[in-house]
PDB file of C-alpha atoms in Angstrom:
ATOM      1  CA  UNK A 189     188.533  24.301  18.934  1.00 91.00           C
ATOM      2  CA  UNK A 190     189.983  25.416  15.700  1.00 94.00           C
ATOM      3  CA  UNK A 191     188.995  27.772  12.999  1.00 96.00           C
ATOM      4  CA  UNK A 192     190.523  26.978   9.405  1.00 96.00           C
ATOM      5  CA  UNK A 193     189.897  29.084   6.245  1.00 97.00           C
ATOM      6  CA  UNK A 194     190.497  26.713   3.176  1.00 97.00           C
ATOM      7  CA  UNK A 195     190.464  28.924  -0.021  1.00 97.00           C
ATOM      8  CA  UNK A 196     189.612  26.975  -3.344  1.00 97.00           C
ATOM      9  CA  UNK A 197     190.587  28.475  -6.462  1.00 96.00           C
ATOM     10  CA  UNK A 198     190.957  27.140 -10.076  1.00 96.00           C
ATOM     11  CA  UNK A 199     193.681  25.617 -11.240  1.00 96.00           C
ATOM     12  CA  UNK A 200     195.833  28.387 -13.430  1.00 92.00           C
ATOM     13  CA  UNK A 201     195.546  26.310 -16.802  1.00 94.00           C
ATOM     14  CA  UNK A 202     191.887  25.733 -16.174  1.00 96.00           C
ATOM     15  CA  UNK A 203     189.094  28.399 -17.595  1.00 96.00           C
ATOM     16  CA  UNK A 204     186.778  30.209 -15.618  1.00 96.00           C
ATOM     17  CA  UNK A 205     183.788  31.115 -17.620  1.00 96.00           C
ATOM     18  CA  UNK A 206     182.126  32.203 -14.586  1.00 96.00           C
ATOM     19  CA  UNK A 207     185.223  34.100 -13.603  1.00 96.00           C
ATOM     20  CA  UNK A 208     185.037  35.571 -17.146  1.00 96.00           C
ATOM     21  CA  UNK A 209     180.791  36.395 -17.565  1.00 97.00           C
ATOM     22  CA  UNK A 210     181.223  38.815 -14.185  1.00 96.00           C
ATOM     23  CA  UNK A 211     184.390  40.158 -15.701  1.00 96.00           C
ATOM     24  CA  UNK A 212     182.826  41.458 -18.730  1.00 96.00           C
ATOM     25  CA  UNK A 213     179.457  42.223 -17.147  1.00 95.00           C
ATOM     26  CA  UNK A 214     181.478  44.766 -14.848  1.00 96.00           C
ATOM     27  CA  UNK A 215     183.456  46.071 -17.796  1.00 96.00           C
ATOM     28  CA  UNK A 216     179.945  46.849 -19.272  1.00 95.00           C
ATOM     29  CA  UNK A 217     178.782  49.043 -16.518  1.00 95.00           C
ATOM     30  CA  UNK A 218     181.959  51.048 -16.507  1.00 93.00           C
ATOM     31  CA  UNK A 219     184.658  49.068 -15.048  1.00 94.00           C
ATOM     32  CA  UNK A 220     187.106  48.201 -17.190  1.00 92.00           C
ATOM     33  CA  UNK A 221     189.819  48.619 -15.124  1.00 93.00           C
ATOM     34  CA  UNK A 222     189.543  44.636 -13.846  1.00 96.00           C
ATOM     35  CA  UNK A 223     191.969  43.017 -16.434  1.00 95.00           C
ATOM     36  CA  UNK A 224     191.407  39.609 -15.019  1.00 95.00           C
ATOM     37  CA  UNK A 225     188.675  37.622 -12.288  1.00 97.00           C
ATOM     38  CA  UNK A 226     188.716  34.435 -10.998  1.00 97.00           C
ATOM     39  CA  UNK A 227     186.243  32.667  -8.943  1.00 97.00           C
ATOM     40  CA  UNK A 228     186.849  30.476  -6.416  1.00 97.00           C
ATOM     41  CA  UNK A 229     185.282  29.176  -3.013  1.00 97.00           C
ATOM     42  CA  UNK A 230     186.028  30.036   0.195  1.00 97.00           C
ATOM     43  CA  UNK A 231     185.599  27.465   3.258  1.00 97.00           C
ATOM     44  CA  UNK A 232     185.204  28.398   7.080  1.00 96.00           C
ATOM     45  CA  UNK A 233     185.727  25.536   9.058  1.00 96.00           C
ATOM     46  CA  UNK A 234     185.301  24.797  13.073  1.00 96.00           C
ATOM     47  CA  UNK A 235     186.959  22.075  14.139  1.00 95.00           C
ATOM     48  CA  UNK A 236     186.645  20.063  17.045  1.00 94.00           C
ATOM     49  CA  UNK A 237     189.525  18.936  19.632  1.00 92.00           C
ATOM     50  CA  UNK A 238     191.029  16.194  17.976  1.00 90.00           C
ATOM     51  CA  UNK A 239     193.589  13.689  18.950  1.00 91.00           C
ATOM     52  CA  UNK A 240     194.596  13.511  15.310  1.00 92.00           C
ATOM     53  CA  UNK A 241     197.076  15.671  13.274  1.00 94.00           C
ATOM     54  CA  UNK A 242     194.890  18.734  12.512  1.00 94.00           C
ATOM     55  CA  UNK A 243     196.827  19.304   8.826  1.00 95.00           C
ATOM     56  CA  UNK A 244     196.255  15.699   7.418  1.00 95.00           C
ATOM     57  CA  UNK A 245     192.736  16.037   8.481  1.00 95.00           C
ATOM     58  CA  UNK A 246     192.767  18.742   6.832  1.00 96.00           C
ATOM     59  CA  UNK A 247     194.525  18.011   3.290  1.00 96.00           C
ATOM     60  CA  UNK A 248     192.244  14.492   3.869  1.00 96.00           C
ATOM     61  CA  UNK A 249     188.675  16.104   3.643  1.00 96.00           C
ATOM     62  CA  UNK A 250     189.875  18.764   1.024  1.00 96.00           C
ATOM     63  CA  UNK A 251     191.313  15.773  -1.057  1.00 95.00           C
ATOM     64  CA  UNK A 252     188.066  13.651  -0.944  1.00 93.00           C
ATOM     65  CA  UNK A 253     185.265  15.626  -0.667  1.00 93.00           C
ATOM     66  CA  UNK A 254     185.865  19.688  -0.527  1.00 96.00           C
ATOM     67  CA  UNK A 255     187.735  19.976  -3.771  1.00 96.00           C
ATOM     68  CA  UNK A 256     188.577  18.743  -7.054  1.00 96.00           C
ATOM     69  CA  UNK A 257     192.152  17.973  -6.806  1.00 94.00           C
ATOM     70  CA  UNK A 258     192.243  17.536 -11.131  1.00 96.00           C
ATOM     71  CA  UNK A 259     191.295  21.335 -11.569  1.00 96.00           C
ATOM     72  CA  UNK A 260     191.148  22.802  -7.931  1.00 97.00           C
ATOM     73  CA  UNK A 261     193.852  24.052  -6.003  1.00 96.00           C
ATOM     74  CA  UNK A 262     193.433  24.729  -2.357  1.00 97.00           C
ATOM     75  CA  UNK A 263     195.550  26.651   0.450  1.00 96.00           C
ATOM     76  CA  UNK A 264     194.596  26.499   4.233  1.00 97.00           C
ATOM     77  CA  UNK A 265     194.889  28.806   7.011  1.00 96.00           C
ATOM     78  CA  UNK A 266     194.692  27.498  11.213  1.00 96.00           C
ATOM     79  CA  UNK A 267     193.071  29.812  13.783  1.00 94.00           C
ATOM     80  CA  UNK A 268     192.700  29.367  17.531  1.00 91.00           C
ATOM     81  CA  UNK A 269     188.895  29.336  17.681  1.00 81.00           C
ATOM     82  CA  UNK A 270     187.623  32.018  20.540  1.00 70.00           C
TER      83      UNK A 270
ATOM     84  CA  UNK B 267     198.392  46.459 -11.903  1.00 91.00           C
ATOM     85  CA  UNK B 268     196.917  45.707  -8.576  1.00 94.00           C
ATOM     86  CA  UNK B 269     195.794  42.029  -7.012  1.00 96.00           C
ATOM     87  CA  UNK B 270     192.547  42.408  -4.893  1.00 96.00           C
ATOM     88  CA  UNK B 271     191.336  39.314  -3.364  1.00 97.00           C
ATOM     89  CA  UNK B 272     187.870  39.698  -1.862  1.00 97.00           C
ATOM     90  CA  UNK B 273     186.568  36.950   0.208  1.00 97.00           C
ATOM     91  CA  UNK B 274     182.422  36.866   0.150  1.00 97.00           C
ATOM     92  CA  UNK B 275     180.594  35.200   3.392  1.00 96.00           C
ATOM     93  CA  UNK B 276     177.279  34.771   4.265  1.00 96.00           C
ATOM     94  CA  UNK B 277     175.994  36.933   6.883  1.00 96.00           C
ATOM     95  CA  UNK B 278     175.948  34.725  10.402  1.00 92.00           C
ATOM     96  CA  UNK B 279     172.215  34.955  10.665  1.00 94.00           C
ATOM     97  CA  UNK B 280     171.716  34.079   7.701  1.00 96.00           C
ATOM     98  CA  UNK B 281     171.491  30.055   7.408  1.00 96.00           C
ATOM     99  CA  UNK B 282     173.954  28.227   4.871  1.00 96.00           C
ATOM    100  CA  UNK B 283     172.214  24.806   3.603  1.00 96.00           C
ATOM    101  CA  UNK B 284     175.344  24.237   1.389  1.00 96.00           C
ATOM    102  CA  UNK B 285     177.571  24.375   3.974  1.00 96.00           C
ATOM    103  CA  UNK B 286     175.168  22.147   6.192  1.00 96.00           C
ATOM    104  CA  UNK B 287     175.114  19.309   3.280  1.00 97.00           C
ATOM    105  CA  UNK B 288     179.007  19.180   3.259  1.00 96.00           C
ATOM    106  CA  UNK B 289     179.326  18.919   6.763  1.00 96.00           C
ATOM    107  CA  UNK B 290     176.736  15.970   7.082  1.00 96.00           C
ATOM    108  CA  UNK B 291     178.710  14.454   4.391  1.00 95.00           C
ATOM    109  CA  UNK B 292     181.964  14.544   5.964  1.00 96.00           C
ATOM    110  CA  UNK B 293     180.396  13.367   9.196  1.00 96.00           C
ATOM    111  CA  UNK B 294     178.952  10.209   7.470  1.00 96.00           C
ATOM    112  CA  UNK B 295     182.472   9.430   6.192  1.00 95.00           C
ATOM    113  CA  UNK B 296     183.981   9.364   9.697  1.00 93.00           C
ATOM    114  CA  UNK B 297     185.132  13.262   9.862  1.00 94.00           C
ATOM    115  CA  UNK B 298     182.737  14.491  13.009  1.00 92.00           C
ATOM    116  CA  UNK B 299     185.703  16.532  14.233  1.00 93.00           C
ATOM    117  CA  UNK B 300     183.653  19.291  12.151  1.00 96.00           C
ATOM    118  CA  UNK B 301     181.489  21.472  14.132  1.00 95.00           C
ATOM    119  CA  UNK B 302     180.413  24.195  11.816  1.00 95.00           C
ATOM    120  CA  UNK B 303     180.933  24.719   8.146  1.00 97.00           C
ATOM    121  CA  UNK B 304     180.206  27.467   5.763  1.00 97.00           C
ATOM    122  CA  UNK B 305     180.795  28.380   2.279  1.00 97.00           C
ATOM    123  CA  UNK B 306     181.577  31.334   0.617  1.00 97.00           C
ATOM    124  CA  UNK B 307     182.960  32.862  -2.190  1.00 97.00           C
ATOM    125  CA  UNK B 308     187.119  33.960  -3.200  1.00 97.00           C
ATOM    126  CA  UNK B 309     187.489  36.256  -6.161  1.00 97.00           C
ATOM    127  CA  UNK B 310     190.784  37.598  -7.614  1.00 96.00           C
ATOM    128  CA  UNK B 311     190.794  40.335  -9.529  1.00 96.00           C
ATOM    129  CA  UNK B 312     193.916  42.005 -11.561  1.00 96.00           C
ATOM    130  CA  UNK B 313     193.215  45.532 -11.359  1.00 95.00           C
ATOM    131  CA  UNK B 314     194.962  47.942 -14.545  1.00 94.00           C
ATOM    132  CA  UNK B 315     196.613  50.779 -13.388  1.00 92.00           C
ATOM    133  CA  UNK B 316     193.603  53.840 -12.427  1.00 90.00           C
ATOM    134  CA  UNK B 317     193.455  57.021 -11.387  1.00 91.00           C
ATOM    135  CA  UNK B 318     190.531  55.978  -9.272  1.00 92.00           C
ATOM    136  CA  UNK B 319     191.133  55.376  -5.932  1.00 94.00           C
ATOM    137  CA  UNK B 320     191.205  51.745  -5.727  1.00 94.00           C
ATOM    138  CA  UNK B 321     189.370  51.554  -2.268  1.00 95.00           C
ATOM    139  CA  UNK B 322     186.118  53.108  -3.474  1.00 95.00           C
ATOM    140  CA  UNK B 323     186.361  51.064  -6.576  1.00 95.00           C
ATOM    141  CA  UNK B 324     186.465  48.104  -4.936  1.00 96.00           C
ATOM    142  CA  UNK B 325     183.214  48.430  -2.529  1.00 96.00           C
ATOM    143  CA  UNK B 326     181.186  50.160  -5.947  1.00 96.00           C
ATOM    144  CA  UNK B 327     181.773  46.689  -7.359  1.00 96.00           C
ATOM    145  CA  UNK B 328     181.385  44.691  -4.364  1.00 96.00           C
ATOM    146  CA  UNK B 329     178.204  46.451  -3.479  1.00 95.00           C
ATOM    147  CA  UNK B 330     176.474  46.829  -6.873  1.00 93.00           C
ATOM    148  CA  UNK B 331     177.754  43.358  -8.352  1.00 93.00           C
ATOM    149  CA  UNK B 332     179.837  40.952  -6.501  1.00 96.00           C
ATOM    150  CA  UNK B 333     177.740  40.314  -3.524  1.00 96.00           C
ATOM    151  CA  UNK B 334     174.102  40.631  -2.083  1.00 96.00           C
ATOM    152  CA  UNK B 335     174.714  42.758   0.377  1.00 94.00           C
ATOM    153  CA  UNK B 336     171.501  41.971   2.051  1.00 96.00           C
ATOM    154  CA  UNK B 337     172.624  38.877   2.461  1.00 96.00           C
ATOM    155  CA  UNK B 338     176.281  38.526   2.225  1.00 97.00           C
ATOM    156  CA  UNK B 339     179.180  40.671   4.187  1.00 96.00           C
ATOM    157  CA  UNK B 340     182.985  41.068   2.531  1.00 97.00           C
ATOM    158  CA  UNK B 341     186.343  42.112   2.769  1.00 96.00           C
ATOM    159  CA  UNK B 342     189.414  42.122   0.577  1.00 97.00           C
ATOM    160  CA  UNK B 343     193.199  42.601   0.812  1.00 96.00           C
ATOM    161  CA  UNK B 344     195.068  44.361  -2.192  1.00 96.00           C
ATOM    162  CA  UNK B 345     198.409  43.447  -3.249  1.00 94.00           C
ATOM    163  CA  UNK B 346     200.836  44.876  -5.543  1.00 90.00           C
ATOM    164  CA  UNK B 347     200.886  42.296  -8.709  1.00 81.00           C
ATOM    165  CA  UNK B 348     204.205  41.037 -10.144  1.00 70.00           C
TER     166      UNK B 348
END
């Protein structure tokens, strides 16, 4: 079994309005000190024993159905399940 | 300026229907390598210079807007930003 962590985030050129409402309802309350947010999603996966290459399933299911490859990037992480 | 990235996951007790509907979908397009999927949130923040300490700024925001604590657990990583 395998654990994998796939982080989703924006693409840099792409706006985050949601990103940008939290950022100024926290400078509101007082903190002002966050210069920039972005939101993005974050993806805990446990994966079967597979016979087939663990990293092109992976880049496969983010490609066609976990993110938007047009304004998403994504970055993976393996773990030995326990 | 400081990076903080704060990664925002549902508590395990707590059931994660979005999660669930992704992983049916992948199974129904052939991927039923995945046993268990869950969704949470990735923020990045670019924190100005403070003379706060950054630790107890971080949970403050966490804890009175970034999460539902009741619901939700977190951690976060700081970097130094370029």
């Amino acid at each position: 079994m395998k654990k994998v962590k796939i982080y989703v985030t924006l693409r840099e050129s792409i706006l985050d309005p949601q990103g940008s409402a939290v950022q100024s309802s926290l400078a509101k309350i007082g903190y002002d000190e966050v210069a920039d947010l972005r939101i993005g999603k974050y993806l805990e996966l446990t994966l079967n024993d597979t016979e087939r290459d663990i990293d092109s399933l992976i880049k496969e299911m983010c490609d066609k159905v976990l993110t938007n490859v047009v304004i998403e990037d994504y970055r993976y992480e393996i773990e030995e399940a326990n």
